[in-house]
Coordinates of C-alpha atoms in Angstrom, one line a residue:
M1 CA -67.9 -1.2 22.4
S2 CA -70.7 -0.1 24.8
A3 CA -73.5 2.1 23.5
E4 CA -72.2 5.0 25.3
D5 CA -69.1 4.6 23.3
A6 CA -70.9 4.4 20.3
C7 CA -73.2 7.1 20.9
Q8 CA -69.8 9.4 21.6
L9 CA -68.8 8.6 17.8
L10 CA -72.0 9.7 16.9
D11 CA -71.7 12.7 18.6
I12 CA -68.6 13.3 17.1
F13 CA -69.8 12.6 13.6
F14 CA -72.6 15.1 13.7
A15 CA -70.6 17.7 15.6
D16 CA -71.8 21.2 14.5
H17 CA -69.3 22.0 11.6
R18 CA -70.6 25.7 11.2
N19 CA -69.3 26.2 14.6
S20 CA -66.7 23.9 15.4
V21 CA -63.1 24.7 14.6
S22 CA -62.8 21.7 15.4
N23 CA -60.9 19.9 17.5
I24 CA -63.6 17.3 18.4
T25 CA -64.4 16.9 14.8
C26 CA -63.1 13.9 12.2
P27 CA -61.0 14.7 9.6
Y28 CA -63.0 12.5 7.2
I29 CA -66.4 13.9 7.6
L30 CA -66.2 16.9 5.6
T31 CA -70.3 17.4 5.9
T32 CA -72.6 14.9 7.5
V33 CA -75.2 15.4 4.6
L34 CA -77.8 14.3 7.0
R35 CA -79.5 16.1 9.7
K36 CA -78.8 14.8 13.1
K37 CA -82.2 15.9 14.4
S38 CA -83.6 13.4 11.7
V39 CA -81.2 10.4 12.1
L40 CA -81.2 11.3 16.2
H41 CA -85.0 11.9 16.4
P42 CA -86.4 10.6 19.7
N43 CA -89.9 9.6 18.3
H44 CA -89.7 9.2 15.0
P45 CA -85.7 8.8 13.6
R46 CA -84.7 8.5 10.1
K47 CA -84.5 5.3 8.6
T48 CA -80.8 4.5 8.6
S49 CA -79.3 1.4 6.9
L50 CA -77.4 -0.6 9.2
A51 CA -74.1 -0.5 6.7
L52 CA -74.3 3.4 6.8
L53 CA -74.3 3.4 10.5
T54 CA -71.6 1.0 11.0
T55 CA -69.3 3.1 8.3
I56 CA -70.2 6.0 10.2
L57 CA -68.5 4.5 13.2
W58 CA -65.8 3.0 11.8
T59 CA -65.4 6.5 10.1
V60 CA -65.2 8.5 13.1
A61 CA -63.2 5.5 15.4
Q62 CA -60.1 6.2 12.7
T63 CA -59.3 9.4 15.1
A64 CA -61.7 9.4 17.9
E65 CA -60.0 10.2 21.7
S66 CA -61.5 8.0 24.1
G67 CA -60.1 5.3 26.8
I68 CA -61.2 2.6 24.9
Y69 CA -58.4 3.4 22.4
Y70 CA -55.5 4.2 24.5
L71 CA -54.4 0.6 25.2
P72 CA -52.1 -0.8 22.5
G73 CA -53.5 -2.4 19.6
S74 CA -57.1 -1.5 20.7
R75 CA -57.8 1.0 18.0
K76 CA -56.8 -1.2 15.3
R77 CA -58.7 -4.1 16.9
I78 CA -62.0 -1.8 16.9
V79 CA -61.6 -0.2 13.8
D80 CA -60.8 -3.6 12.1
H81 CA -64.0 -5.1 13.7
L82 CA -66.1 -2.1 12.6
Y83 CA -65.0 -2.4 8.8
S84 CA -65.9 -6.2 8.8
L85 CA -69.3 -5.4 10.1
T86 CA -69.9 -2.5 7.6
L87 CA -68.7 -5.0 5.0
T88 CA -71.1 -7.5 6.0
H89 CA -73.9 -5.5 6.2
F90 CA -73.5 -3.5 2.6
H91 CA -73.1 -7.1 1.2
L92 CA -76.8 -7.5 0.2
R93 CA -77.0 -4.0 -0.4
D94 CA -74.2 -4.1 -3.0
I95 CA -76.0 -4.2 -6.2
D96 CA -72.7 -5.5 -7.9
N97 CA -73.4 -8.7 -5.8
W98 CA -76.5 -9.5 -7.8
H99 CA -77.7 -10.7 -11.1
R100 CA -80.8 -11.0 -13.2
V101 CA -82.1 -14.1 -14.1
P102 CA -85.4 -15.6 -15.4
G103 CA -88.0 -14.9 -12.9
G104 CA -86.2 -12.7 -10.5
W105 CA -82.7 -11.8 -9.2
Q106 CA -79.8 -14.1 -7.4
L107 CA -77.3 -13.2 -4.9
D108 CA -73.6 -14.2 -6.1
E109 CA -72.8 -16.6 -3.5
D110 CA -68.8 -17.2 -3.1
D111 CA -69.4 -20.7 -2.9
M112 CA -70.7 -20.8 -6.9
F113 CA -67.2 -20.4 -7.3
N114 CA -66.2 -23.7 -4.7
V115 CA -64.3 -26.5 -7.0
D116 CA -66.5 -28.9 -5.0
Q117 CA -69.0 -29.9 -7.9
Q118 CA -71.5 -30.7 -5.3
Q119 CA -71.3 -26.9 -4.2
C120 CA -71.4 -25.8 -7.8
N121 CA -74.6 -27.5 -8.7
K122 CA -76.4 -26.8 -5.5
A123 CA -79.9 -24.9 -6.2
R124 CA -79.9 -21.4 -6.0
T125 CA -82.4 -18.8 -4.3
T126 CA -84.3 -16.7 -6.9
Y127 CA -85.7 -13.6 -5.2
S128 CA -88.5 -11.4 -6.8
K129 CA -86.7 -8.2 -6.2
G130 CA -83.0 -7.2 -6.4
P131 CA -81.1 -4.8 -4.2
N132 CA -82.9 -1.4 -3.7
P133 CA -80.1 0.8 -3.3
T134 CA -80.4 4.3 -1.7
V135 CA -78.9 7.5 -0.8
D136 CA -77.7 5.5 2.6
D137 CA -75.4 3.5 0.2
V138 CA -74.1 6.4 -1.7
L139 CA -73.0 7.9 1.4
T140 CA -71.5 4.4 2.6
L141 CA -69.4 4.3 -0.4
T142 CA -68.2 7.8 -0.2
L143 CA -67.2 7.6 3.5
R144 CA -65.5 4.2 2.6
T145 CA -63.4 6.1 -0.3
L146 CA -62.4 9.2 2.0
V147 CA -61.0 7.0 4.6
I148 CA -58.7 4.6 2.5
S149 CA -58.0 7.5 0.6
G150 CA -56.3 9.4 3.6
G151 CA -54.6 6.3 4.7
E152 CA -51.5 4.4 3.6
F153 CA -53.0 2.1 0.9
K154 CA -54.4 5.1 -1.1
A155 CA -55.0 3.0 -4.3
D156 CA -57.1 0.9 -2.2
C157 CA -60.1 3.5 -2.5
I158 CA -60.0 3.5 -6.4
K159 CA -62.4 0.4 -6.5
W160 CA -65.0 2.1 -4.3
W161 CA -64.8 5.3 -5.6
N162 CA -65.7 3.5 -9.0
K163 CA -68.5 1.8 -7.3
T164 CA -69.6 5.3 -6.0
V165 CA -69.9 7.1 -8.8
S166 CA -71.6 4.3 -10.9
L167 CA -74.2 4.1 -8.2
V168 CA -74.7 7.7 -8.2
R169 CA -75.1 7.5 -12.2
L170 CA -77.4 4.2 -11.7
L171 CA -79.8 6.3 -9.1
G172 CA -79.8 9.2 -11.3
Y173 CA -78.4 11.7 -8.7
N174 CA -76.7 13.9 -11.5
T175 CA -79.8 15.3 -12.7
E176 CA -83.1 16.3 -10.8
A177 CA -85.6 14.4 -12.3
G178 CA -83.3 11.3 -10.9
L179 CA -83.1 12.9 -7.5
N180 CA -87.1 13.0 -7.3
T181 CA -87.4 9.3 -8.5
T182 CA -88.0 6.6 -6.0
H183 CA -89.2 3.2 -5.2
D184 CA -91.7 5.1 -2.6
P185 CA -93.1 8.1 -3.6
S186 CA -95.0 8.7 -0.2
A187 CA -91.4 8.8 1.7
D188 CA -89.9 11.1 -1.0
T189 CA -90.5 14.3 1.0
F190 CA -88.1 17.5 0.6
E191 CA -85.8 16.6 2.9
T192 CA -85.2 13.1 1.4
Q193 CA -84.7 14.9 -1.9
E194 CA -82.3 17.6 -0.5
E195 CA -80.1 14.6 1.1
R196 CA -79.9 13.4 -2.1
R197 CA -79.0 16.7 -3.9
R198 CA -75.9 17.0 -1.2
A199 CA -74.9 13.4 -1.3
F200 CA -74.3 14.3 -5.2
W201 CA -72.4 17.6 -4.6
L202 CA -70.2 15.6 -1.9
V203 CA -69.3 13.3 -4.5
Y204 CA -68.9 16.1 -7.3
I205 CA -66.4 17.7 -4.8
L206 CA -64.5 14.3 -3.7
D207 CA -64.2 13.7 -7.5
R208 CA -62.2 16.6 -7.9
H209 CA -60.2 16.0 -5.0
L210 CA -59.0 12.6 -6.0
A211 CA -58.4 13.5 -9.7
L212 CA -55.9 16.5 -8.2
S213 CA -54.6 13.9 -5.8
Y214 CA -54.1 11.2 -8.3
N215 CA -53.6 12.7 -11.4
R216 CA -56.7 11.4 -12.8
P217 CA -59.7 12.6 -15.1
L218 CA -63.0 13.6 -13.8
C219 CA -65.4 10.9 -13.6
I220 CA -68.3 13.2 -13.2
L221 CA -68.3 15.8 -15.5
D222 CA -70.3 19.3 -15.7
A223 CA -71.8 18.6 -18.7
E224 CA -73.8 16.0 -17.6
C225 CA -74.7 17.7 -14.2
R226 CA -78.1 19.2 -13.9
V227 CA -78.5 19.6 -10.2
L228 CA -79.9 22.7 -8.3
T229 CA -77.3 23.9 -5.9
P230 CA -77.5 22.8 -2.1
L231 CA -79.4 24.8 0.6
P232 CA -77.0 27.0 2.5
E233 CA -76.3 25.3 5.8
E234 CA -78.2 27.5 8.2
L235 CA -81.5 26.5 6.2
W236 CA -80.8 22.9 5.7
Q237 CA -80.3 22.3 9.6
S238 CA -83.4 24.5 10.6
L239 CA -85.2 23.2 7.3
D240 CA -87.4 26.4 6.9
T241 CA -89.1 25.2 3.7
T242 CA -90.8 28.9 3.4
S243 CA -87.6 30.9 3.1
I244 CA -85.8 28.5 0.3
P245 CA -84.0 30.7 -1.9
H246 CA -83.9 31.1 -5.9
R247 CA -81.2 28.2 -6.8
S248 CA -79.7 27.7 -10.1
F249 CA -78.5 24.4 -11.8
G250 CA -75.0 23.5 -11.8
P251 CA -72.2 24.1 -9.4
P252 CA -71.9 27.7 -8.0
T253 CA -68.6 29.3 -8.6
T254 CA -68.5 32.0 -6.5
I255 CA -68.3 32.0 -2.5
S256 CA -71.3 32.6 -0.4
G257 CA -71.0 31.4 3.2
S258 CA -68.6 29.3 5.1
G259 CA -70.6 25.8 4.7
I260 CA -68.7 23.4 2.4
F261 CA -71.3 23.7 -0.2
E262 CA -71.1 27.4 0.1
Y263 CA -67.1 28.1 -0.1
F264 CA -65.4 25.0 -0.9
L265 CA -67.9 23.5 -3.8
P266 CA -67.1 26.9 -6.0
L267 CA -63.7 25.9 -5.4
T268 CA -63.6 22.8 -6.6
A269 CA -66.1 23.4 -9.5
L270 CA -63.2 25.9 -10.6
L271 CA -60.5 23.0 -10.0
G272 CA -62.2 20.8 -12.5
D273 CA -62.5 23.3 -15.3
I274 CA -58.3 23.6 -14.8
I275 CA -58.2 19.5 -14.6
E276 CA -60.4 19.4 -18.3
L277 CA -58.7 22.4 -19.6
R278 CA -55.1 20.8 -18.9
L279 CA -56.2 17.8 -20.6
I280 CA -57.2 19.4 -23.7
H281 CA -53.5 21.0 -23.7
H282 CA -52.3 17.8 -23.7
H283 CA -54.5 16.7 -26.6
P284 CA -52.8 15.8 -30.0
R285 CA -55.5 17.7 -32.0
L286 CA -57.4 20.0 -29.7
T287 CA -54.7 22.1 -28.3
M288 CA -56.0 25.4 -30.2
C289 CA -58.9 25.9 -28.3
S290 CA -56.7 26.0 -24.9
E291 CA -55.9 29.9 -24.7
L292 CA -59.3 31.3 -24.7
A293 CA -60.4 28.5 -22.3
T294 CA -57.6 29.9 -20.0
F295 CA -58.9 33.2 -20.3
E296 CA -62.1 32.1 -19.5
V297 CA -60.9 30.2 -16.3
K298 CA -58.7 33.1 -15.2
H299 CA -62.0 35.5 -15.4
S300 CA -63.4 32.6 -13.2
L301 CA -61.1 32.7 -10.7
E302 CA -61.0 36.6 -10.6
E303 CA -64.9 36.5 -9.6
C304 CA -64.3 34.1 -7.0
E305 CA -61.7 36.1 -5.3
E306 CA -64.4 39.1 -5.7
S307 CA -67.5 37.3 -4.1
L308 CA -64.3 35.9 -1.5
K309 CA -63.7 39.4 -0.6
S310 CA -67.4 40.5 -0.4
F311 CA -67.8 37.7 2.1
A312 CA -64.8 38.5 4.1
D313 CA -66.1 42.4 4.6
S314 CA -70.0 41.1 5.4
Q315 CA -68.4 39.5 8.4
V316 CA -66.4 42.5 9.3
S317 CA -69.9 44.1 9.9
T318 CA -71.6 41.3 11.9
V319 CA -72.9 42.3 15.1
H320 CA -70.8 41.0 17.9
T321 CA -72.9 38.5 19.9
F322 CA -71.3 35.3 21.1
Q323 CA -72.7 33.3 18.2
A324 CA -71.8 35.7 15.7
T325 CA -68.3 35.6 17.0
T326 CA -68.3 31.9 16.6
S327 CA -69.6 32.2 13.4
Q328 CA -66.9 35.0 12.7
V329 CA -64.3 32.5 13.9
R330 CA -64.9 30.0 11.3
A331 CA -65.9 32.7 8.7
S332 CA -62.2 34.0 9.2
L333 CA -60.9 30.2 8.9
V334 CA -62.7 30.0 5.3
V335 CA -61.4 33.5 4.1
A336 CA -58.1 32.3 4.8
Y337 CA -58.1 28.6 3.5
S338 CA -60.2 30.0 0.6
S339 CA -57.5 32.9 -0.2
Y340 CA -54.8 30.2 -0.2
I341 CA -56.6 27.8 -2.4
L342 CA -57.4 30.1 -4.8
K343 CA -53.6 31.3 -5.2
V344 CA -52.8 27.8 -5.7
L345 CA -55.7 27.2 -8.5
Y346 CA -53.6 30.1 -10.5
V347 CA -50.6 28.1 -10.4
L348 CA -52.2 24.9 -11.4
L349 CA -53.9 27.1 -14.2
Y350 CA -50.6 28.2 -15.5
G351 CA -48.2 25.4 -14.1
K352 CA -46.7 22.1 -14.9
W353 CA -47.9 20.4 -11.8
D354 CA -44.8 18.0 -12.0
A355 CA -41.6 18.9 -9.2
V356 CA -39.0 16.8 -11.2
T357 CA -40.2 18.5 -14.4
M358 CA -39.6 22.0 -12.9
L359 CA -36.6 21.1 -11.6
E360 CA -35.3 19.7 -14.8
D361 CA -36.5 23.0 -16.8
T362 CA -33.5 23.7 -19.1
G363 CA -34.7 27.8 -19.2
E364 CA -37.9 26.8 -21.9
W365 CA -40.5 27.3 -19.4
I366 CA -38.9 29.4 -16.8
S367 CA -38.4 32.2 -19.3
T368 CA -42.4 32.5 -20.3
N369 CA -45.2 34.4 -18.9
N370 CA -47.0 31.0 -17.3
F371 CA -43.8 30.9 -15.1
S372 CA -44.0 34.5 -14.0
E373 CA -48.2 33.9 -13.2
C374 CA -47.1 30.5 -11.5
A375 CA -44.0 32.5 -9.0
S376 CA -46.2 35.4 -8.3
N377 CA -49.0 33.5 -7.0
S378 CA -47.4 31.0 -5.3
I379 CA -45.2 33.8 -3.4
A380 CA -48.8 34.9 -2.6
A381 CA -50.0 32.0 -1.7
S382 CA -47.0 31.4 1.1
Q383 CA -48.0 34.9 2.6
S384 CA -51.7 33.5 2.8
L385 CA -50.5 30.4 4.4
T386 CA -49.1 32.6 7.4
E387 CA -52.5 33.7 7.8
I388 CA -53.8 30.5 8.1
L389 CA -51.3 29.7 10.4
R390 CA -51.9 32.6 12.6
V391 CA -55.6 31.7 12.3
D392 CA -55.7 27.9 12.7
P393 CA -51.9 27.1 14.2
E394 CA -52.7 22.9 14.3
L395 CA -54.1 23.2 10.3
S396 CA -57.2 21.6 12.1
F397 CA -59.9 23.0 9.9
M398 CA -60.0 20.5 6.8
P399 CA -56.8 18.5 7.0
Y400 CA -58.0 15.9 4.8
L401 CA -58.5 18.0 1.7
F402 CA -55.7 21.1 2.3
G403 CA -52.7 18.6 2.2
I404 CA -52.8 18.5 -1.8
Y405 CA -53.0 22.4 -2.3
L406 CA -50.2 22.6 0.3
F407 CA -48.2 20.1 -1.7
H408 CA -48.8 21.9 -5.4
G409 CA -48.7 25.4 -3.7
S410 CA -45.0 24.5 -2.9
F411 CA -43.3 23.0 -6.3
I412 CA -42.1 26.5 -7.5
L413 CA -40.7 27.9 -4.4
L414 CA -39.0 24.6 -4.1
L415 CA -37.5 25.4 -7.4
F416 CA -36.6 28.9 -6.4
A417 CA -34.9 27.3 -3.5
E418 CA -33.0 24.9 -5.7
R419 CA -31.6 27.5 -7.9
M420 CA -30.5 30.1 -5.3
P421 CA -26.7 28.9 -5.0
Q422 CA -26.7 29.8 -8.5
I423 CA -28.5 33.0 -8.8
G424 CA -28.0 34.3 -4.9
P425 CA -29.8 34.1 -1.9
N426 CA -33.3 35.5 -1.6
E427 CA -34.5 36.4 1.7
S428 CA -38.5 36.3 0.5
V429 CA -37.9 33.2 -0.8
E430 CA -36.3 31.8 2.1
Q431 CA -38.9 32.9 4.5
A432 CA -41.9 31.3 2.1
C433 CA -39.7 28.2 2.1
E434 CA -39.8 28.1 5.9
V435 CA -43.4 28.7 6.3
I436 CA -44.0 25.8 3.6
I437 CA -42.0 23.5 5.7
R438 CA -43.5 24.4 9.1
A439 CA -47.0 24.0 7.3
H440 CA -46.2 20.3 6.0
E441 CA -45.2 19.5 9.6
V442 CA -48.0 21.0 11.3
S443 CA -50.3 18.8 9.0
I444 CA -47.9 15.5 9.4
V445 CA -49.1 16.0 13.3
T446 CA -52.8 16.8 12.4
L447 CA -53.3 14.4 10.0
S448 CA -50.2 12.0 9.2
T449 CA -49.8 11.3 5.4
E450 CA -46.6 9.8 4.4
F451 CA -46.3 12.0 0.9
Q452 CA -46.2 15.3 3.2
K453 CA -43.3 13.7 5.3
T454 CA -41.5 13.1 2.1
F455 CA -42.0 16.3 0.5
R456 CA -40.8 17.7 3.5
K457 CA -37.7 16.1 3.8
A458 CA -37.0 17.2 0.3
F459 CA -37.7 20.8 1.2
R460 CA -35.7 20.8 4.3
S461 CA -32.8 19.5 2.2
V462 CA -33.1 21.9 -0.5
L463 CA -33.0 24.6 2.3
Y464 CA -30.0 23.1 4.2
G465 CA -28.0 23.3 0.7
V466 CA -28.7 26.8 0.3
R467 CA -27.7 28.0 3.4
N468 CA -24.9 25.4 3.6
F469 CA -23.9 24.9 0.0
E470 CA -19.9 24.7 1.0
V471 CA -20.7 21.9 3.0
T472 CA -23.4 20.0 0.9
E473 CA -23.0 16.3 0.0
P474 CA -23.0 16.2 -3.5
D475 CA -25.6 13.1 -3.6
F476 CA -28.2 15.3 -1.9
P477 CA -29.6 16.7 -5.4
V478 CA -29.5 13.2 -6.8
I479 CA -31.3 11.5 -3.5
R480 CA -33.8 14.5 -3.4
K481 CA -35.0 13.8 -7.3
E482 CA -35.2 10.3 -6.2
V483 CA -37.6 11.2 -3.5
L484 CA -40.0 13.4 -5.3
A485 CA -40.0 11.0 -8.2
M486 CA -42.3 9.0 -6.4
Y487 CA -45.1 11.2 -6.9
R488 CA -45.4 12.4 -10.4
W489 CA -47.8 14.5 -12.3
T490 CA -46.9 14.2 -15.7
M491 CA -49.2 12.8 -18.0
G492 CA -49.7 8.4 -17.3
H493 CA -48.4 8.9 -13.7
K494 CA -50.6 8.3 -10.7
G495 CA -49.9 11.3 -8.1
L496 CA -50.1 10.1 -4.7
C497 CA -52.0 7.0 -5.7
L498 CA -48.8 4.5 -5.3

């Protein structure tokens, strides 16, 4: 890879996520955290670890479009080489590879496990100082988790995610006191503190995404977070410290802008509440608390919907300059996607989460108010999905994050479609199913994921059975349940984490 090729990858990584809608961005870059102006400053560039630099290149190379990737096998060769580089550079920075000894630190070398007695007894070097982890290491591990979790072997990301969360706690980034502690106080500027703050909230977002995707409890609890909300994206990029707004501690739960920390952080905060509430609901002794908590979460969702409406109304009144028009395009995407995700959050609040459990329900759940809430919000979600496909036909705005919400927003419609031969045709359900299938097909093209391919087949077979029930193969329902049984969200199962 030439320097020009590497710079091309850096340009993609630092593409303006406020204005891009996003054909040149990488799906794994949720936000850069770092400022492009600082990292690529011509005279005083921000000191960036080689481990983070090579990880950035490795991340973007997964999907970048360039002539060097077009030859068969070239992308895999480049990506594998970059991955080896990032592992090599991170090895000495990884605190898990060191241990304390009297007088200092020692590096755990692989050859200490050599069966050759001579190798085992060789002198070990003792260093006066151990590794000094920084925000760069948090970002290195976060990017590694993102890419692996979006690939074929999703379970492999768990070890990197556990290291990420452990490092965040070790550095104390979950509190403001920890964010302001450094080994070099003279280098602790407002910008470095905000980098750590943004890195923490990125980890917070990803924690909730992985908890939903893999049917896991949260690793980072709201009760242990005392961190100021991140700066709005516009202020962060300009770093105008004279205009710092009042900020509260903890995650926001209302939508205030089109930056990821302004619209998606509130949504994931509410998702975290739903995940914790679900665990309480399944607790053998604490279920008495769940009704009041459900009401509180519903109230928070309603407030978030109101804030989204206010944000949408404010964009309509924006002056139509060229810059404003670009901003409005992104704002329309934020409104469309957030509207859909909010409806799915209602489905998660009242629903069973697991497709097979829904299909096997004999009427106990279907006859409850919770089912009615799920059903109405699932239909509303499909209508929001139609708007998403209108403003973003390729579903390229947030492909890495969106797939799991598309997945969970579809389960109730699958149940409706499955039972149509018994209860009669329903045109609105059929149309909703077609929208869901189309969205899954588009998602597969934008960022191919095996679970969406599998679910699309199951959905398509159900719809085919509804329209051609006289010629449907009797084995179809059995095969369909076998397919859906690959991904379970009952307690103890692992969701997408096969």
